[in-house]
Coordinates of C-alpha atoms and ligand atoms in Angstrom, one line a residue:
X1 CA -15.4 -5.2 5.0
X2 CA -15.6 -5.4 9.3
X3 CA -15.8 -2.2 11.6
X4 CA -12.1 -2.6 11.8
X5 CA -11.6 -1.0 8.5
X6 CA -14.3 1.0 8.2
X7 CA -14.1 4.5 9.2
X8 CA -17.5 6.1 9.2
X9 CA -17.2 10.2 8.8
X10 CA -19.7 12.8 8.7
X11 CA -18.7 13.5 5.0
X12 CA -18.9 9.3 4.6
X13 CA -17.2 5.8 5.4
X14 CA -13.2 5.1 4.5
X15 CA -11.8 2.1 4.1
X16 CA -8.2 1.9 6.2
X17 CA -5.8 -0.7 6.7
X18 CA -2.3 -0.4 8.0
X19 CA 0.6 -1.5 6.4
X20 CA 2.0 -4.3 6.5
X21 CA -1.2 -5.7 5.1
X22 CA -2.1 -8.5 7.5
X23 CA -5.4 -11.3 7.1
X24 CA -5.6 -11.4 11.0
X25 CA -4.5 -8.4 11.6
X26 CA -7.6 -7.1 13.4
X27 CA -5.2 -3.6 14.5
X28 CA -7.2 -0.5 12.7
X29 CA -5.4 2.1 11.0
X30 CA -6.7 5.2 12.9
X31 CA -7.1 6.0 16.7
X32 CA -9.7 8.3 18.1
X33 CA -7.1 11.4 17.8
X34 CA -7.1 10.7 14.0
X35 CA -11.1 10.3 14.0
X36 CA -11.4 13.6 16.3
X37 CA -9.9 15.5 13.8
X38 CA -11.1 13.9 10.6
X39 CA -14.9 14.3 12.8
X40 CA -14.3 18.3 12.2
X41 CA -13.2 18.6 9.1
X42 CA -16.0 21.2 8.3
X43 CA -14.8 23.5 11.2
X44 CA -11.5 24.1 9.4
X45 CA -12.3 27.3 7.4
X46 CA -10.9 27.8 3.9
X47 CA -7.2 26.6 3.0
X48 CA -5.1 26.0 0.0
X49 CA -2.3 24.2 1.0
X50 CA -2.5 21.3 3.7
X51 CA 0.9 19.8 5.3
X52 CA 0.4 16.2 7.0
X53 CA 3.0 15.5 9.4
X54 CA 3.6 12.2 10.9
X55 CA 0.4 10.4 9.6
X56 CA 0.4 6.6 11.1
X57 CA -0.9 4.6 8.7
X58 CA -2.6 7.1 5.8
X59 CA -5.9 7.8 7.8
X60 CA -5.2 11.6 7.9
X61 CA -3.9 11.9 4.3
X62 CA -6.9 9.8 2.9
X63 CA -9.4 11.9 5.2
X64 CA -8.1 14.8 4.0
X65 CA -8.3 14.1 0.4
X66 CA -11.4 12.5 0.9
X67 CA -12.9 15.9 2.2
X68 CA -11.0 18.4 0.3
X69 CA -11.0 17.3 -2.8
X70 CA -9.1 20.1 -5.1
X71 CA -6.9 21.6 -2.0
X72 CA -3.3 21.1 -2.2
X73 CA -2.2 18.0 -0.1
X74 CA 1.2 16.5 1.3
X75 CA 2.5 13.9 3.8
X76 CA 5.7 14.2 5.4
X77 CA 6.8 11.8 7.3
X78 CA 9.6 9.8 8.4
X79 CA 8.1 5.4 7.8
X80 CA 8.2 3.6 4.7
X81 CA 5.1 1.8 6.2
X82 CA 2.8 5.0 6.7
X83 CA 3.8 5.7 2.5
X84 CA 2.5 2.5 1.7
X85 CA -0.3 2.6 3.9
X86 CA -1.2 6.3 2.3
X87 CA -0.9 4.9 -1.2
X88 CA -3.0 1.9 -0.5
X89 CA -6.0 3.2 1.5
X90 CA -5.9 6.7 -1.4
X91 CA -6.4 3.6 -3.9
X92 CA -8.8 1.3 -2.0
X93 CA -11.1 4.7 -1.7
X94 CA -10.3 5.6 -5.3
X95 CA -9.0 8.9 -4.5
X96 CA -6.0 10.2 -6.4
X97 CA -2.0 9.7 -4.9
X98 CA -1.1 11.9 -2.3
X99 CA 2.1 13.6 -2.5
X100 CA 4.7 12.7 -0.3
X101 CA 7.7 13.6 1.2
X102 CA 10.2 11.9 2.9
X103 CA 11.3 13.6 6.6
X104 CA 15.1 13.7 5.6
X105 CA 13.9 16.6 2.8
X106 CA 12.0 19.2 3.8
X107 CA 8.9 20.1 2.4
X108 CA 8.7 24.0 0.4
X109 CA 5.2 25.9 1.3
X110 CA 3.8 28.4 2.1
X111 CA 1.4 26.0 4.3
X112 CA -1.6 27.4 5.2
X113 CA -2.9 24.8 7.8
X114 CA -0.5 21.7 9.6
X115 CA -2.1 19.0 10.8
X116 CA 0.6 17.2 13.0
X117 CA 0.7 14.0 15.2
X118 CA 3.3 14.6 17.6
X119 CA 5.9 11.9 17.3
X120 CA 7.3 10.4 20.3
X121 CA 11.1 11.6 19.9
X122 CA 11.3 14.8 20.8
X123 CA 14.6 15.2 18.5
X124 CA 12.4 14.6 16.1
X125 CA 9.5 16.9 16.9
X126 CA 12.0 19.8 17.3
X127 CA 13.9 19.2 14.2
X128 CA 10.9 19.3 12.0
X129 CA 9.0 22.2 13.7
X130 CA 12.4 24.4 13.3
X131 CA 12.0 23.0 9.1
X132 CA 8.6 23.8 9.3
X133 CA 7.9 27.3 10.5
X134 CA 9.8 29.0 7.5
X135 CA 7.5 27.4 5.4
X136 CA 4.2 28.9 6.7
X137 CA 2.0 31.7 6.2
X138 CA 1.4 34.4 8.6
X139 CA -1.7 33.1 9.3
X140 CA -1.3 29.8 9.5
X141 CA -2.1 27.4 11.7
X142 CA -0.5 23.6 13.3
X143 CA -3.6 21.3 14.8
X144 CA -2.0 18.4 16.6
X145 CA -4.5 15.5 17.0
X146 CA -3.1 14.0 20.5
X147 CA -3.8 10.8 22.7
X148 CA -4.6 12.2 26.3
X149 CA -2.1 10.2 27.5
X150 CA 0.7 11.4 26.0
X151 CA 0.6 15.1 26.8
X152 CA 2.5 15.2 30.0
X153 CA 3.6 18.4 31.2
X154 CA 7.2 18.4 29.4
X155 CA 5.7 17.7 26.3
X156 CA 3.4 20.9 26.3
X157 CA 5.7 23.2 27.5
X158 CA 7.8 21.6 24.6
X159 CA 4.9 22.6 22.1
X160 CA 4.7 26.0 23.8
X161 CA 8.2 26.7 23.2
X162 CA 8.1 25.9 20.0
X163 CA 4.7 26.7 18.7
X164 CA 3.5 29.9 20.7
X165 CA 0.6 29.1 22.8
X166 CA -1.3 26.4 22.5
X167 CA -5.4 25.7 22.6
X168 CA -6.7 22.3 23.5
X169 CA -10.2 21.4 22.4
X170 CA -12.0 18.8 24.8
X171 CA -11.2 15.1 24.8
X172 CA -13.5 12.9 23.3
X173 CA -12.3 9.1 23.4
X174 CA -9.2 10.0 25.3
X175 CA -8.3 12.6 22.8
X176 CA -7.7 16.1 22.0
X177 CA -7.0 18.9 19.1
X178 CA -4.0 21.4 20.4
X179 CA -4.0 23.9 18.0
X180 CA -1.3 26.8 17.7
X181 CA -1.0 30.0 15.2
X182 CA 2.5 30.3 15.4
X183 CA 4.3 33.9 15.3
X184 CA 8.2 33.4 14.9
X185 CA 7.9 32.5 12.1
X186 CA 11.2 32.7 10.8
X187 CA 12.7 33.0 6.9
X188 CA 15.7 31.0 7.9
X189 CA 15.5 27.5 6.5
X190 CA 17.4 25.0 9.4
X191 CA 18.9 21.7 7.3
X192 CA 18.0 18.9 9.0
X193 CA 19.5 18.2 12.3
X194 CA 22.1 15.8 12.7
X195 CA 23.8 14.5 15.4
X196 CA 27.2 12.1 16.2
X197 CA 28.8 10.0 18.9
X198 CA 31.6 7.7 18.4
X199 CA 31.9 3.9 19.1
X200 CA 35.4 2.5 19.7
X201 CA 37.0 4.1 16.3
X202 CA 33.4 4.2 14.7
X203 CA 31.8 7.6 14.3
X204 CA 28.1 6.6 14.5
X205 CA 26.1 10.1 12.9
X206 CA 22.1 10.4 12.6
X207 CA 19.4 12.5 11.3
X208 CA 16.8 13.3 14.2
X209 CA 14.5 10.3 14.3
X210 CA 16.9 7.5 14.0
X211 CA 17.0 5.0 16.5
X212 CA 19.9 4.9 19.2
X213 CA 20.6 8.1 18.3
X214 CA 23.0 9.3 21.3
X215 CA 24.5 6.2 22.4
X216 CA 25.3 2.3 21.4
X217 CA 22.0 0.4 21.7
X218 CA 22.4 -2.0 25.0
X219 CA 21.0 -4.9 22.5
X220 CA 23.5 -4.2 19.6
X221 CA 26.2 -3.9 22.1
X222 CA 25.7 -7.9 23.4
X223 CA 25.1 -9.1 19.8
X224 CA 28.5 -6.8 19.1
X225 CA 30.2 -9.3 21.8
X226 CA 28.6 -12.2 21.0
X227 CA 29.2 -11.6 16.9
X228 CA 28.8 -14.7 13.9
X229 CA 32.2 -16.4 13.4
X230 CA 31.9 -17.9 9.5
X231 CA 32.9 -17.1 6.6
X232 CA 29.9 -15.0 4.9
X233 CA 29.6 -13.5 1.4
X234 CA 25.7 -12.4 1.1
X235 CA 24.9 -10.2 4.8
X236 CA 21.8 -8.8 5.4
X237 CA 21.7 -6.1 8.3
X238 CA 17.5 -6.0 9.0
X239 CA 16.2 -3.0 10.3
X240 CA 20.0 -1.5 10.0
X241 CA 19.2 2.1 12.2
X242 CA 22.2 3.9 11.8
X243 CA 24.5 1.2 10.4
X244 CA 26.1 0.2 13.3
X245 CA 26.1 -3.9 12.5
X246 CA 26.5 -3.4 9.2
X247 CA 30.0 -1.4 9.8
X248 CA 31.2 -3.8 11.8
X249 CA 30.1 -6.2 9.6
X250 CA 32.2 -4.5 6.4
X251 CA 35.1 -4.6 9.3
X252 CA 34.8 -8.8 9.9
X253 CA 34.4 -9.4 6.1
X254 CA 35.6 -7.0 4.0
X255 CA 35.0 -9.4 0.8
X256 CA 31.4 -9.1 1.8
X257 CA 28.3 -7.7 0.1
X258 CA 26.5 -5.9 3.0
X259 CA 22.9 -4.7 2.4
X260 CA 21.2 -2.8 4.9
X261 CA 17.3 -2.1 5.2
X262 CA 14.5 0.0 7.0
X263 CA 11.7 1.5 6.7
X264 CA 12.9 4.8 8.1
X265 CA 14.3 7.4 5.8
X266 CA 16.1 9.0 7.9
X267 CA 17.9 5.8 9.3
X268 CA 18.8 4.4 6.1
X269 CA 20.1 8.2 4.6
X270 CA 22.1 7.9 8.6
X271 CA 23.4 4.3 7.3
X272 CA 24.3 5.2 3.9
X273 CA 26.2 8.6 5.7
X274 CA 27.9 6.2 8.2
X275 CA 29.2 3.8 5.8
X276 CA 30.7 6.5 4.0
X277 CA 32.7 8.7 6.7
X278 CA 34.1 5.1 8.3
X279 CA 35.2 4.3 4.9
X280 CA 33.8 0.9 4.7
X281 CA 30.8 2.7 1.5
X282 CA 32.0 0.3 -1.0
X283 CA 30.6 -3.4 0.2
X284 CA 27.7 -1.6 1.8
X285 CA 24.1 -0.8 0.3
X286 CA 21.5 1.0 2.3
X287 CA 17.8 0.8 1.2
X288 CA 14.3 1.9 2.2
X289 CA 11.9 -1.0 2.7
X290 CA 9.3 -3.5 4.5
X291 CA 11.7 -5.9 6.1
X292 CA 12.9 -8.1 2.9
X293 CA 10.2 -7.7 0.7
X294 CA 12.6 -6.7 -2.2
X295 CA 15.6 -9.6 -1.6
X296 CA 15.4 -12.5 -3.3
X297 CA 14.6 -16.4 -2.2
X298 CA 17.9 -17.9 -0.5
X299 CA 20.2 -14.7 -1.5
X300 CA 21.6 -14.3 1.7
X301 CA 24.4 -16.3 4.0
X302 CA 23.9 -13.9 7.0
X303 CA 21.0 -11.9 8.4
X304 CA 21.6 -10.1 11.2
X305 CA 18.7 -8.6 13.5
X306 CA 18.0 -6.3 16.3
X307 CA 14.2 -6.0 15.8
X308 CA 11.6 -3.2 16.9
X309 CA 9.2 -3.9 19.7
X310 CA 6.6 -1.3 18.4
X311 CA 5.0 0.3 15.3
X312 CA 5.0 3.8 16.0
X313 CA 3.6 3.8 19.2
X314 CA 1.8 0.6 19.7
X315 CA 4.3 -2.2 21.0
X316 CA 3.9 -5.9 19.8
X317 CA 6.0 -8.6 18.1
X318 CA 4.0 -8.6 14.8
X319 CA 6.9 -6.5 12.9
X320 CA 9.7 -9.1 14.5
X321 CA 7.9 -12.1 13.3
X322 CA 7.2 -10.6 10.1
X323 CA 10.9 -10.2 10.0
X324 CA 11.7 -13.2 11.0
X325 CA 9.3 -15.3 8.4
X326 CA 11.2 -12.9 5.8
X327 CA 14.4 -14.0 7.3
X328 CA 14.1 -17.6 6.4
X329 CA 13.1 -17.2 3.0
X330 CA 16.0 -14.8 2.1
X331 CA 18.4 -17.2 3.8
X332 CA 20.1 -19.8 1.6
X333 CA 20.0 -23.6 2.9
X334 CA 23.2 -23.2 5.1
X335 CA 22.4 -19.2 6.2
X336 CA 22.4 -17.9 9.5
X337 CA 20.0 -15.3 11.4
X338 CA 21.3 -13.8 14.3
X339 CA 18.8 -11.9 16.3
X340 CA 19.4 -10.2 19.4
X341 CA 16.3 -9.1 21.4
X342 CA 15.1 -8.6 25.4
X343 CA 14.9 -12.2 27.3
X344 CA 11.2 -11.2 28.4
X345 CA 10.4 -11.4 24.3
X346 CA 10.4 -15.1 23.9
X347 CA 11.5 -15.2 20.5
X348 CA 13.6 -18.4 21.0
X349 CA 10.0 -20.2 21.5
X350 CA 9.0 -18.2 18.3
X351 CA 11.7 -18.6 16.0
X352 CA 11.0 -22.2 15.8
X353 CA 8.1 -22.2 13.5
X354 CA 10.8 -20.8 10.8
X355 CA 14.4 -22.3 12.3
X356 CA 15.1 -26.2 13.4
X357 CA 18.4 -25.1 15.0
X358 CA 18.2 -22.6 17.4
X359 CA 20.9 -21.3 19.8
X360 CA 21.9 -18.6 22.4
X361 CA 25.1 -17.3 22.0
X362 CA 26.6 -15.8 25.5
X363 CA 24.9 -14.5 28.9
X364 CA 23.4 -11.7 29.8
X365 CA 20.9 -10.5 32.5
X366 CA 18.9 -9.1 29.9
X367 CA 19.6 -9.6 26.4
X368 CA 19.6 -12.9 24.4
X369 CA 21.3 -13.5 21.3
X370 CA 20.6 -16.5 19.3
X371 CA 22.0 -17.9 16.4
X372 CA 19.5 -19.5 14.1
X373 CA 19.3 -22.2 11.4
X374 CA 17.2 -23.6 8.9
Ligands
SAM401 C1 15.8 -1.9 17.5 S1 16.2 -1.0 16.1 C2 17.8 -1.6 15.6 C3 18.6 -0.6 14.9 C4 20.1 -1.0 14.6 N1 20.1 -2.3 13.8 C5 20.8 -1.2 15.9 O1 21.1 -2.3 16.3 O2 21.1 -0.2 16.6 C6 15.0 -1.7 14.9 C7 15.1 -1.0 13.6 O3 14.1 -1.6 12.7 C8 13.5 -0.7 11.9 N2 12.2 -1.2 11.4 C9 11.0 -1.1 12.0 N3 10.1 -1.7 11.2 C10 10.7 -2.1 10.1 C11 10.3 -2.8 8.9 N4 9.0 -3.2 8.7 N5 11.2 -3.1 7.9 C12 12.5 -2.7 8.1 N6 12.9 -2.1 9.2 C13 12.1 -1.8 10.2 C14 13.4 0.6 12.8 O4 13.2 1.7 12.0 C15 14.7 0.5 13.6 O5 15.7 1.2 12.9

């Protein structure tokens, strides 16, 4: 076990990792906001029931059930990826399952104590504060373990706004604990926000945290330009968002088994939504996942790809290239990948450890969109 999993507490050490599990991956699974809180556990006072919004990759959920052993425990959050990652680290510490809840529910309290790391859409962070005030005590109270450098001034007169006052503790590694005791607390019980826009004759609809959420990705728009030309049976949409390739796709081939993944909730219940009101629900699947993990070898004739550039907030290629790796095995000999993704990114250079035949389809400033062959 290295330093980079180990996660020493006053109460005792943790063993983290994120998810996806990587050999090299040398990224730990907490940051100092995480280790500030999880450091003052003791401080908390008595509670009974614990929410755990947004946890990255399990450290909160695990620390918490690590240190209150007996109190009532849940995760909600929006990633696939910090579920695993909860699951996995509560076993590798031998600590029973959390419970979890995805962020297109909402979870039923009374809560007694939040602990909350702000996520970076502010859709987002409204949308669940609104869900989550009806479900606390009058006495409750919502710590937010934060990275210094991303309070900025909206953000905390966001939190204000919505919380009450706030209270900052002092920064330790570039850290800090706001805490709020909210008093609107409300009895009304908001469903989840969603939000439409329309593409051509498209009506594109999404739940809060969903990716291009108020307007057509500039990325998915090229690759819509610059779209695959065969005739394709098997077509894999990777890290679908709110559908919007995999419409289009039910549109070019309507004979077509479409399956779409991510490992947001609320962008595969967006998908499956989208599908449905643009009438295309019967050759389309939707499902939660870590890219392809659950397709099968050479299953596929298309695969097409927009990819993140970060895990939650931390930006890197690691989740394209996992996708890409996971491309080529789904693909059957003859299958395409069509990825679209920022020039700057390079990922012609790095497709070629998984495709010999490798070109760019179109022209664009920005944007490159290759077509990709085994
Ligand atoms: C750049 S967006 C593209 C969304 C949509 N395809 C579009 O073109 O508008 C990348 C998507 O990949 C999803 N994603 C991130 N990590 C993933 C993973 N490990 N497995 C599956 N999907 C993932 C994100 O949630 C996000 O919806």
């Amino acid at each position: 076990m290295t330093s980079d999993t180990l996660l020493e507490l006053p109460q005792g050490s943790l063993k983290l990792q994120r998810m996806p599990l990587r050999s090299s991956d040398s990224l730990r699974a907490w940051d100092s906001a995480d280790q500030l809180l999880l450091a003052q556990l003791q401080d908390l006072g008595p509670v009974s029931n614990i929410l755990v919004v947004n946890d990255h990759f399990g450290a909160l959920g695990t620390g918490l059930a690590y240190a209150h052993q007996g109190v009532k425990l849940t995760v909600w959050s929006d990633s696939y990826l910090a579920q695993q990652a909860l699951q996995h680290n509560c076993r590798s510490n031998q600590l029973p399952e959390v419970h979890f809840i995805d962020a297109v529910a909402t979870p039923q309290g009374p809560f007694d104590l939040v602990i909350m790391r702000v996520p970076k859409s502010h859709s987002l962070l409204q949308d669940q504060i609104s869900r989550l005030l009806p479900q606390l005590t009058p006495t409750a109270r919502v710590i937010m373990p934060i990275m210094v450098k991303y309070l900025d001034n909206s953000l905390y007169e966001l939190l204000t706004r919505l919380l009450g006052p706030l209270t900052s503790s002092r920064a330790v590694k570039k850290a800090r604990l706001l805490s709020a005791a909210p008093t609107q607390i409300t009895s009304q019980a908001p469903m989840p926000v969603i939000n439409s826009w329309q593409y051509g004759d498209l009506t594109l609809s999404h739940y809060s945290g969903v990716y291009g959420r108020k307007r057509l990705d500039e990325g998915s728009q090229f690759l819509l330009q610059n779209w695959p030309r065969g005739d394709y049976k098997n077509i894999v949409d990777l890290g679908c968002g709110n559908g919007i390739l995999s419409l289009q796709a039910a549109r070019s081939w309507p004979y077509a088994a479409i399956t779409g993944v991510d490992e947001s909730y609320m962008a595969v219940s967006s998908a499956a939504y989208n599908a449905k009101q643009n009438g295309v629900a019967k050759s389309c699947q939707f499902q939660v996942g870590n890219c392809l993990t659950e397709l099968a070898d050479k299953s596929a004739d298309l695969i097409l790809c927009n990819p993140p550039f970060h895990q939650q907030r931390v930006v890197g290629d690691q989740l394209a290239m996992a996708m890409f790796a996971d491309a080529s095995r789904v693909l059957d000999k003859h299958g395409e990948l069509w990825v679209v993704g920022n020039r700057h990114l390079g990922y012609h250079a790095k497709l070629k450890r998984w495709f010999k035949h490798i070109e760019q389809q179109g022209k664009h400033p920005k944007f490159v969109v290759l077509r990709c062959r085994k």
